Short mmCIF file of C-alpha atoms (C1' of nucleotides) in Angstrom, two decimals:
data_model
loop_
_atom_site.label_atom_id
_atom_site.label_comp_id
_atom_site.label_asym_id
_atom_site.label_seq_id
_atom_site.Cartn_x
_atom_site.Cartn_y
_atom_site.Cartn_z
CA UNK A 1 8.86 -18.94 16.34
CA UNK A 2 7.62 -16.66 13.68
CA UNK A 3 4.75 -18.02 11.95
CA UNK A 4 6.80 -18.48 8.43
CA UNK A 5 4.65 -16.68 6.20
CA UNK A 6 6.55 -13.59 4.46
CA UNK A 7 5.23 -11.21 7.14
CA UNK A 8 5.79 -10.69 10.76
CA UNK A 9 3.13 -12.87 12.08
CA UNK A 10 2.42 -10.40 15.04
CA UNK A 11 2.50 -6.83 14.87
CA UNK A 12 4.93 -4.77 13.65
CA UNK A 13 8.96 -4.16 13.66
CA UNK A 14 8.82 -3.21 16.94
CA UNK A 15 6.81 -4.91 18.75
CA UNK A 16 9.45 -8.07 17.78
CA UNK A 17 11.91 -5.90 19.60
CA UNK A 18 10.34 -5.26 22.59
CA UNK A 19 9.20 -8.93 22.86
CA UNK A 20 12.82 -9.45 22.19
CA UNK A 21 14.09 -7.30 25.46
CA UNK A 22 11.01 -8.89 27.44
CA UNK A 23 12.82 -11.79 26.93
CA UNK A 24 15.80 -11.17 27.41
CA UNK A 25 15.14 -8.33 30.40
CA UNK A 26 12.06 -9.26 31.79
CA UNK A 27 12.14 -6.57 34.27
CA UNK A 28 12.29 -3.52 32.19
CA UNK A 29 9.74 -1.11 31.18
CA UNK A 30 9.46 -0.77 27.79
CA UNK A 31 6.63 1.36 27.34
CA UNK A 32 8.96 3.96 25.97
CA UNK A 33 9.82 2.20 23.07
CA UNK A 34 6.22 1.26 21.65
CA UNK A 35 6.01 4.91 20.98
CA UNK A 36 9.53 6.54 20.57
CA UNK A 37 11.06 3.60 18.36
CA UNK A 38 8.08 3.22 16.29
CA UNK A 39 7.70 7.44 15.72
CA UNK A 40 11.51 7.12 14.25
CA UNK A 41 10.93 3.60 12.44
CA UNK A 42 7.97 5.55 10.78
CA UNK A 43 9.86 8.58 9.85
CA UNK A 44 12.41 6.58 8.79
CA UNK A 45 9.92 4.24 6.11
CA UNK A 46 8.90 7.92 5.05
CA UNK A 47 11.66 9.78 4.66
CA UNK A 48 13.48 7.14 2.45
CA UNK A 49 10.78 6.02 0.56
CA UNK A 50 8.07 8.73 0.29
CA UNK A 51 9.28 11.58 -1.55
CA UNK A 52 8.42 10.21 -4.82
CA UNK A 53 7.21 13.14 -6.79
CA UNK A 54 9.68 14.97 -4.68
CA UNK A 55 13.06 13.36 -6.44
CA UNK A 56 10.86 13.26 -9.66
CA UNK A 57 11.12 17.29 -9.34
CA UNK A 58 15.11 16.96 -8.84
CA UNK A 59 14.13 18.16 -5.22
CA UNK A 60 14.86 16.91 -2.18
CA UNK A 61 12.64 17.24 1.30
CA UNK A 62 14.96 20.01 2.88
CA UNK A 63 14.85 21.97 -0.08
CA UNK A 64 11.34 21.96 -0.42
CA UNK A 65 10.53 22.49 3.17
CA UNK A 66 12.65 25.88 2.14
CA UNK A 67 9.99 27.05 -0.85
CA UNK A 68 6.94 25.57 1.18
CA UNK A 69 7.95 27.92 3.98
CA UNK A 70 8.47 30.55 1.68
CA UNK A 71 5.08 29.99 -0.08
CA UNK A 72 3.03 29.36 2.97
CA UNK A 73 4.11 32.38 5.01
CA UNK A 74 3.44 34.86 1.95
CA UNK A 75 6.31 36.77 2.11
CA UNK A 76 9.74 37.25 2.07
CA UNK A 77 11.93 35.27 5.28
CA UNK A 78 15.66 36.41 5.75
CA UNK A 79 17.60 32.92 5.86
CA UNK A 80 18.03 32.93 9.93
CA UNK A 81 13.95 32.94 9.64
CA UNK A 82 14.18 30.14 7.24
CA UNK A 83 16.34 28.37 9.12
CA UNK A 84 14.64 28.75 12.93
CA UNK A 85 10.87 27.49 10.17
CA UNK A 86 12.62 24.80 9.56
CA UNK A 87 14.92 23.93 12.32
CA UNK A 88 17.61 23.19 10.32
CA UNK A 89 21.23 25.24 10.89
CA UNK A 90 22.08 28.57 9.33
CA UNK A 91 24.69 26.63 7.61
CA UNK A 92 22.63 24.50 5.62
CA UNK A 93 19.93 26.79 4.96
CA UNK A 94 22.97 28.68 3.00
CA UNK A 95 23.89 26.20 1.42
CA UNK A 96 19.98 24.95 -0.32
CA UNK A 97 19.21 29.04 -0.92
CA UNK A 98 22.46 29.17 -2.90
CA UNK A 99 21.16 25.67 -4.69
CA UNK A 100 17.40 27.13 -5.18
CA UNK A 101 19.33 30.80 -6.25
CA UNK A 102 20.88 28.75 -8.80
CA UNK A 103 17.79 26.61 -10.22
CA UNK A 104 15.94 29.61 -10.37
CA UNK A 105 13.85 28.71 -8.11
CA UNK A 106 14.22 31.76 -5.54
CA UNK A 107 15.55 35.05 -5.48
CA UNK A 108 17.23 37.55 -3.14
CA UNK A 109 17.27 41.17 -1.90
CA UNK A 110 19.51 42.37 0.44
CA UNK A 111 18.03 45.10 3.08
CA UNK A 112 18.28 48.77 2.65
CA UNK A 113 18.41 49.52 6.12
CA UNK A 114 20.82 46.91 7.53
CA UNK A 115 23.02 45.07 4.82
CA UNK A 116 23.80 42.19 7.05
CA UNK A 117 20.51 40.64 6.13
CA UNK A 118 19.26 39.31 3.14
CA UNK A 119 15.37 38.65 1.80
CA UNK A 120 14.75 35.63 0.17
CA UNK A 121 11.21 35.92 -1.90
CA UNK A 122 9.89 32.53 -4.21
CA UNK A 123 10.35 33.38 -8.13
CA UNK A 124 6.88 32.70 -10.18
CA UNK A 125 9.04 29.23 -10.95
CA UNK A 126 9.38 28.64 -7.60
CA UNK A 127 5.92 29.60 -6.95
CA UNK A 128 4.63 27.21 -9.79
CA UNK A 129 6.57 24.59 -9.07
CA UNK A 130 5.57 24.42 -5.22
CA UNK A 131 1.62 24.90 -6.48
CA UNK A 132 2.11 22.13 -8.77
CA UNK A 133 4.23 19.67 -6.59
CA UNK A 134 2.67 19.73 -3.31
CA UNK A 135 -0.64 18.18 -4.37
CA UNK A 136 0.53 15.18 -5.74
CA UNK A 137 3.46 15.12 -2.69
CA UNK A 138 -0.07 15.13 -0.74
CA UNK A 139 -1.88 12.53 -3.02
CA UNK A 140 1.11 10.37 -2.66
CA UNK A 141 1.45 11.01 1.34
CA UNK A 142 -2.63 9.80 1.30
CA UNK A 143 -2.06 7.22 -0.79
CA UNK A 144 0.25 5.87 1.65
CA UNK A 145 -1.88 6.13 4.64
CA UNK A 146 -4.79 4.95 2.95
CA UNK A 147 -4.61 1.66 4.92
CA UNK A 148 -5.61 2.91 7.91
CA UNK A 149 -9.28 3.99 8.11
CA UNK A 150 -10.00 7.80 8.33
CA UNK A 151 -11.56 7.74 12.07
CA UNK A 152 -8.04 6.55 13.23
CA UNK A 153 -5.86 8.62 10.76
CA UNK A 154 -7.69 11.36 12.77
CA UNK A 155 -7.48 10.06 16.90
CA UNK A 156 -3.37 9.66 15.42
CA UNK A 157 -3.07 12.91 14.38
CA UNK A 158 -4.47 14.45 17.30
CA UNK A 159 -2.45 12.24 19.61
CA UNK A 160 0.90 13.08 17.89
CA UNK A 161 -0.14 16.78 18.14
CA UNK A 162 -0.48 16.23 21.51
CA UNK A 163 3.43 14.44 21.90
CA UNK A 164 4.73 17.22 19.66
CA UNK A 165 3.31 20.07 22.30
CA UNK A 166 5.01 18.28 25.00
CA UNK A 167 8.47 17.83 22.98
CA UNK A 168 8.45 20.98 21.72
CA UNK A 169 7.71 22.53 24.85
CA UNK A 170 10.34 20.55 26.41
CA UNK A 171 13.58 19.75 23.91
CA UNK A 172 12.77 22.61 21.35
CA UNK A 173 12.56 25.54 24.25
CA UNK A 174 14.34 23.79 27.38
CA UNK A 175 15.26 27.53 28.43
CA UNK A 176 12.88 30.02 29.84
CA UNK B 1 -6.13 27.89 24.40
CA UNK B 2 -2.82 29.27 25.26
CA UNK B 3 -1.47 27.55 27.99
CA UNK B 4 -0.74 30.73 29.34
CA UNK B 5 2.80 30.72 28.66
CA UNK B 6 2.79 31.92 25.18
CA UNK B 7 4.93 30.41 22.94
CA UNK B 8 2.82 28.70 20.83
CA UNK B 9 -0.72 30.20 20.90
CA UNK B 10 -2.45 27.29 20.05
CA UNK B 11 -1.54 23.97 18.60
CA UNK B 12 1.84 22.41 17.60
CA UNK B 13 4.02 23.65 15.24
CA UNK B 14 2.60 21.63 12.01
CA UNK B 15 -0.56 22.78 13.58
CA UNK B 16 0.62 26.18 12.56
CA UNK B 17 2.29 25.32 9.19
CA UNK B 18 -1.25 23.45 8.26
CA UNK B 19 -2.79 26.69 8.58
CA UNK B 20 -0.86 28.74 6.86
CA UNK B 21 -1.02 26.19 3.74
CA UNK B 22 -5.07 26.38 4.60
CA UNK B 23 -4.60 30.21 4.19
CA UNK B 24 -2.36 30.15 0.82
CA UNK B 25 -4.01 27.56 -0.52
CA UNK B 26 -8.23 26.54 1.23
CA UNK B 27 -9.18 23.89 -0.79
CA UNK B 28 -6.06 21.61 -0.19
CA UNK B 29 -6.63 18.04 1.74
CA UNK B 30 -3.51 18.59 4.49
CA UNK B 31 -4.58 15.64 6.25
CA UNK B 32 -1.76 14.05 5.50
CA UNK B 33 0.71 16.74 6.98
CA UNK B 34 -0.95 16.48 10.16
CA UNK B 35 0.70 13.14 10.70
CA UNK B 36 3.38 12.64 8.37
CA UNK B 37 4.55 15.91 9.38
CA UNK B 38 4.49 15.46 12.91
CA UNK B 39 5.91 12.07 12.67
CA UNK B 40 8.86 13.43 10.96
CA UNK B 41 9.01 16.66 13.53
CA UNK B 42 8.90 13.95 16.86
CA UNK B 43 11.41 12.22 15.21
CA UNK B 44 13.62 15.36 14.87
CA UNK B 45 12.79 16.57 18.25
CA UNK B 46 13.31 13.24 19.69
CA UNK B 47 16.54 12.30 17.53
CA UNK B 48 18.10 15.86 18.22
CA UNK B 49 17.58 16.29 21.83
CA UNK B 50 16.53 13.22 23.24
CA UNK B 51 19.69 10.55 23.53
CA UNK B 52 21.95 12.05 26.91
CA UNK B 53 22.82 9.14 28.18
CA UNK B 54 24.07 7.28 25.22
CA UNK B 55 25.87 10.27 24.13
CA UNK B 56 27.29 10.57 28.00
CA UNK B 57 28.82 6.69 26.81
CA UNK B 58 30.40 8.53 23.74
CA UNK B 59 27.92 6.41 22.04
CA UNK B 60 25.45 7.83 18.72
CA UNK B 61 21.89 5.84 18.55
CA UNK B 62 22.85 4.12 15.61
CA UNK B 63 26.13 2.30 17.31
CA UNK B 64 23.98 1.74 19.93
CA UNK B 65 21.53 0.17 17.77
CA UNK B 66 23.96 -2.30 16.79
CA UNK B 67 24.85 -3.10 20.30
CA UNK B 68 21.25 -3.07 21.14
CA UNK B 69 20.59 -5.71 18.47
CA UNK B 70 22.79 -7.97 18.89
CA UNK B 71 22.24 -8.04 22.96
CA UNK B 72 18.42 -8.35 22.40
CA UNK B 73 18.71 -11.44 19.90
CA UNK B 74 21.03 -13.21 22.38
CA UNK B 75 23.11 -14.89 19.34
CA UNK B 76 25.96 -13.92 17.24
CA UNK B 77 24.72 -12.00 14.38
CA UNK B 78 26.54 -11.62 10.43
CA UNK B 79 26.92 -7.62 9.53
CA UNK B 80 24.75 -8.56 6.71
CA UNK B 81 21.91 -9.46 9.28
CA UNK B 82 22.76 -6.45 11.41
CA UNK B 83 22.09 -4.15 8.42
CA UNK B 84 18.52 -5.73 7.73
CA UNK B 85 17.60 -5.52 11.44
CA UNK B 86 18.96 -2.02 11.72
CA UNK B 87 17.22 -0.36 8.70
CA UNK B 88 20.96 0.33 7.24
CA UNK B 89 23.08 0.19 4.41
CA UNK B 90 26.05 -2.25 4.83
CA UNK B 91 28.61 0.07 4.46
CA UNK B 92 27.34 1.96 7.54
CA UNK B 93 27.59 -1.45 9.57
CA UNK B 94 30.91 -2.12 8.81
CA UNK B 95 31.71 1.25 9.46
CA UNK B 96 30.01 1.16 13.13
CA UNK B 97 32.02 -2.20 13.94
CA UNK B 98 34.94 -0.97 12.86
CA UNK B 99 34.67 1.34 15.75
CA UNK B 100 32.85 -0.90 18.24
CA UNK B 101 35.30 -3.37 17.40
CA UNK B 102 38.11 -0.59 18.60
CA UNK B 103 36.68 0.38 21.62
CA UNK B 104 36.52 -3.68 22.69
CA UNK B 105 32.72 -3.82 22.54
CA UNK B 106 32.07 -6.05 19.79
CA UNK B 107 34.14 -9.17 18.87
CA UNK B 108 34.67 -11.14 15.35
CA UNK B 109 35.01 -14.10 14.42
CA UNK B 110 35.18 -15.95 10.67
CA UNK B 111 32.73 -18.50 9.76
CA UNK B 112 34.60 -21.89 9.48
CA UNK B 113 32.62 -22.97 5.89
CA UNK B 114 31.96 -20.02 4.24
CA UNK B 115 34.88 -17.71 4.63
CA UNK B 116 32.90 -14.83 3.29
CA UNK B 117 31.13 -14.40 6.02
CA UNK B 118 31.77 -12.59 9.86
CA UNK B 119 29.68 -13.42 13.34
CA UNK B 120 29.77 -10.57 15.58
CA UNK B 121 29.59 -11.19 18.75
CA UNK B 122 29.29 -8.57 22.07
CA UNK B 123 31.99 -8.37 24.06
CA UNK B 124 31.52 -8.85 28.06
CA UNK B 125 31.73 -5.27 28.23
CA UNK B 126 29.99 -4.46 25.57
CA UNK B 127 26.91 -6.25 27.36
CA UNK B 128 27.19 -4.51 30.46
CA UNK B 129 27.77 -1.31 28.58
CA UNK B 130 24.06 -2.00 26.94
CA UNK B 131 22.97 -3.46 30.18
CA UNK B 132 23.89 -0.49 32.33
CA UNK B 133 22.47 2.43 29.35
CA UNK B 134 19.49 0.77 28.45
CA UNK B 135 17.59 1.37 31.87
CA UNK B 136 18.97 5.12 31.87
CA UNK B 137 18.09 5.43 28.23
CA UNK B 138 14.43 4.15 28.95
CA UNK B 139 14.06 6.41 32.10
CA UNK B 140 14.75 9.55 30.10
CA UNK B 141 12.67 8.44 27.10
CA UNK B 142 9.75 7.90 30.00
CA UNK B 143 10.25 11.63 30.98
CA UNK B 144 10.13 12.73 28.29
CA UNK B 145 6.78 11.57 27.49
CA UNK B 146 5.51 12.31 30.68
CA UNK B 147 3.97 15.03 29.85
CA UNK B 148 1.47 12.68 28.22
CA UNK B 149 -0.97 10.49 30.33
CA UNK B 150 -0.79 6.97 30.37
CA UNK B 151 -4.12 6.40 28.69
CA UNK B 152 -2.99 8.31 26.17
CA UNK B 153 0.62 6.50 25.30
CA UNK B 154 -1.03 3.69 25.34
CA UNK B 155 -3.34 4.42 22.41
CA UNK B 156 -0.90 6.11 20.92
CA UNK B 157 1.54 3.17 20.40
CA UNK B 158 -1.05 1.50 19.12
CA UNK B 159 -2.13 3.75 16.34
CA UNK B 160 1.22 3.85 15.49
CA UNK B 161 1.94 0.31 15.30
CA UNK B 162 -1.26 0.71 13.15
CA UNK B 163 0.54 2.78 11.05
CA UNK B 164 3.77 1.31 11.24
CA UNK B 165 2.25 -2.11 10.02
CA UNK B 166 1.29 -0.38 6.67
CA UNK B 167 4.34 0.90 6.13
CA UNK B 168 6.50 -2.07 6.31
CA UNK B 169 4.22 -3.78 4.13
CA UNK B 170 3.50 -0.68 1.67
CA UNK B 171 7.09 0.51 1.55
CA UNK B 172 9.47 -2.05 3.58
CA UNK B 173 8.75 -4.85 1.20
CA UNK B 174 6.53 -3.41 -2.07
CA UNK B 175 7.51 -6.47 -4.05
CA UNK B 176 6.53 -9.65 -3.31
"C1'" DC C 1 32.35 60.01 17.75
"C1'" DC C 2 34.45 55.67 18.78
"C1'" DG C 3 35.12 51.22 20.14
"C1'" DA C 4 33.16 46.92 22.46
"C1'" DG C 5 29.99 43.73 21.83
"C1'" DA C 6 26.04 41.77 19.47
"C1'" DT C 7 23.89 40.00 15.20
"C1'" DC C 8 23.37 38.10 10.35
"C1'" DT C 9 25.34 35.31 7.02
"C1'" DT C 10 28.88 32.73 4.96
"C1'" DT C 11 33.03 29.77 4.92
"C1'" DC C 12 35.69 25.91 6.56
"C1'" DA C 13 36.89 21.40 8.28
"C1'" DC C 14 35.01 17.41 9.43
"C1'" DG C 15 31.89 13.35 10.45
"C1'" DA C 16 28.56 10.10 8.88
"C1'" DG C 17 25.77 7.91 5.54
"C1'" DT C 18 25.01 6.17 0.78
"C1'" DA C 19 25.51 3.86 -3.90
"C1'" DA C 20 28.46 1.72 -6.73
"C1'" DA C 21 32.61 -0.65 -7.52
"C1'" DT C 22 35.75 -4.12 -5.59
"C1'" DT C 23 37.45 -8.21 -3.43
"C1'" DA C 24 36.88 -12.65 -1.93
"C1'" DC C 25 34.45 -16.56 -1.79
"C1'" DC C 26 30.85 -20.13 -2.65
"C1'" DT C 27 27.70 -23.06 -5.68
"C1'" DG C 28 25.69 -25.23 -9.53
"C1'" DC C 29 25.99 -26.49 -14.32
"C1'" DT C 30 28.21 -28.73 -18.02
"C1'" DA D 1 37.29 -30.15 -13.07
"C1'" DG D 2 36.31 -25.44 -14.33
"C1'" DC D 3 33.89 -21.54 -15.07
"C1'" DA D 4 29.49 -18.48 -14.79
"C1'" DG D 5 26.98 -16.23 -11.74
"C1'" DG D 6 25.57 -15.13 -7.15
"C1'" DT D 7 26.43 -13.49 -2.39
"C1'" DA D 8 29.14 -11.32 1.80
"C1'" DA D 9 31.75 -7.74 3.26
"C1'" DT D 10 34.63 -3.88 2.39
"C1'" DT D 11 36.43 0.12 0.00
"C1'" DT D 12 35.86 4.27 -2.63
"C1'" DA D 13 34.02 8.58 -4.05
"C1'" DC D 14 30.68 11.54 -3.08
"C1'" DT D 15 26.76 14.24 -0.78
"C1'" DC D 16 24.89 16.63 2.87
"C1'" DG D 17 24.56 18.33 7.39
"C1'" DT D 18 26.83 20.38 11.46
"C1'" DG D 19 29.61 23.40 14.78
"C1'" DA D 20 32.88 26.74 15.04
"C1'" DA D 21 35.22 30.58 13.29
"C1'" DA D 22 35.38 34.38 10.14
"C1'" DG D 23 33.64 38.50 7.87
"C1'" DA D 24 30.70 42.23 7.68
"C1'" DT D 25 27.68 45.29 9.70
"C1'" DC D 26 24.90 47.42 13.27
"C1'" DT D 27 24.09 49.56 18.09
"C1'" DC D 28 24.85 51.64 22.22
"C1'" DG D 29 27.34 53.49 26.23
"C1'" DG D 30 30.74 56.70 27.51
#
DNA sequence: CCGAGATCTTTCACGAGTAAATTACCTGCT
DNA sequence: AGCAGGTAATTTACTCGTGAAAGATCTCGG
């Protein structure tokens, strides 16, 4: 079938699965596929592989996603706003600020006014480490997408912004 | 800009994150973000929200993966070659037919040489189960992107596939 | 002013995935 | 033959995330 050779002779993972449906379902549309499966093959590739300077930090992606929020809004976030920046659950986002508390990397205040909420700020560690992290998380990220050519790293981008405007308008805030 | 609704005022989320990085920090190359970071948001939105009808089966994507594979390849398959073709660990696979294997959708059977290993075979109704999701799963995967013209998909799955292409051979298989 | 209900955060119990160790088996070398 | 080393699958111990309930506090109507 395949042409022998190490790689997949013809296209990627997925298009060898949806040849492998044609064949089996002739009939079906699998236009769906060609876009969702590939979006959560790539994610997958990235997330397991691509947070090299990440790990080499001790840090993993959903704690850094909590100091890059931090650092890019400027200010302090109470952990519900945390957690709605980073869609993850109130639960978790405990569970990393207690972690990040711990390493130093964060601090918190609770409110004057209302003592059920609490103000998470960045410590100058946390700051530091964030300012000295992201750039080579961003070297590495290019590094990776270096092999496709700049014109079409840009028609993707916009393209993906374009799915994520209709997802998010449609799973994220299904109630209005 | 807006689309008059006002949620977002303009742009997607990461849209919104890359500017706030551009704010903090203007001489940073966030290129990268604007698709690895949508990637990985599509694949959250899509991954959170976006599997009713397997779940309406009592089914999570990655059993149904399993099921998926082994109806598309038309053969009995070994867990071993289930992992590789699911992007999983072996312990998860066993783990998965364990269950499958319970609810009388897979089948086993030991190799007559080599004693070490299993085939796994679907079940009659674990065929129709896949046969009878499949078009249901596709249809609300197609509505989901609907919001996106067909032009549009279709360069999008390519770009991706683009993409996807350099992954698998950047991180899927780094050593020769 | 008081209590019902809402809101913010944390705690708890659990499910699912992983890496590493384990078990069982095969194969090739001497 | 017999053992060294490799491979297939499973088991074990652990991590991390989640939903649901709890705990603490606020707010507002009567």
């Amino acid at each position: 079938m395949t042409a022998g050779n190490g790689r997949t002779a013809t296209g990627d993972t997925v298009a060898k699965v949806v040849r492998q449906w044609q064949t089996v379902h002739p009939d079906l549309d699998t236009g769906p596929m060609e876009i969702i499966g590939r979006v959560n093959r790539c994610a997958a590739l990235l997330q397991q592989a691509e947070d090299a300077p990440l790990r080499r930090a001790g840090l993993a992606r959903p704690e850094f996603d909590v100091l890059g929020t931090l650092r890019r809004t400027g200010h302090e976030l109470t952990p519900s706003e945390i957690a709605r920046e980073t869609f993850s659950s109130g639960a978790a986002v405990t569970k990393r600020l207690k972690l990040l508390t711990e390493r130093g990397l964060v601090e918190r205040r609770g409110d004057a006014r209302d003592r059920r909420v609490a103000h998470v700020r960045l410590t100058d560690a946390g700051r530091d480490l964030v300012d000295a992290i992201l750039p080579e998380q961003l070297a590495y990220e290019r590094a990776v997408l270096s092999g496709v050519d700049a014109d079409r790293q840009h028609d993707l981008a916009a393209l993906l912004g374009e799915l994520l405007i209709q997802l998010e308008g449609r799973l994220g805030a299904p109630r209005v």
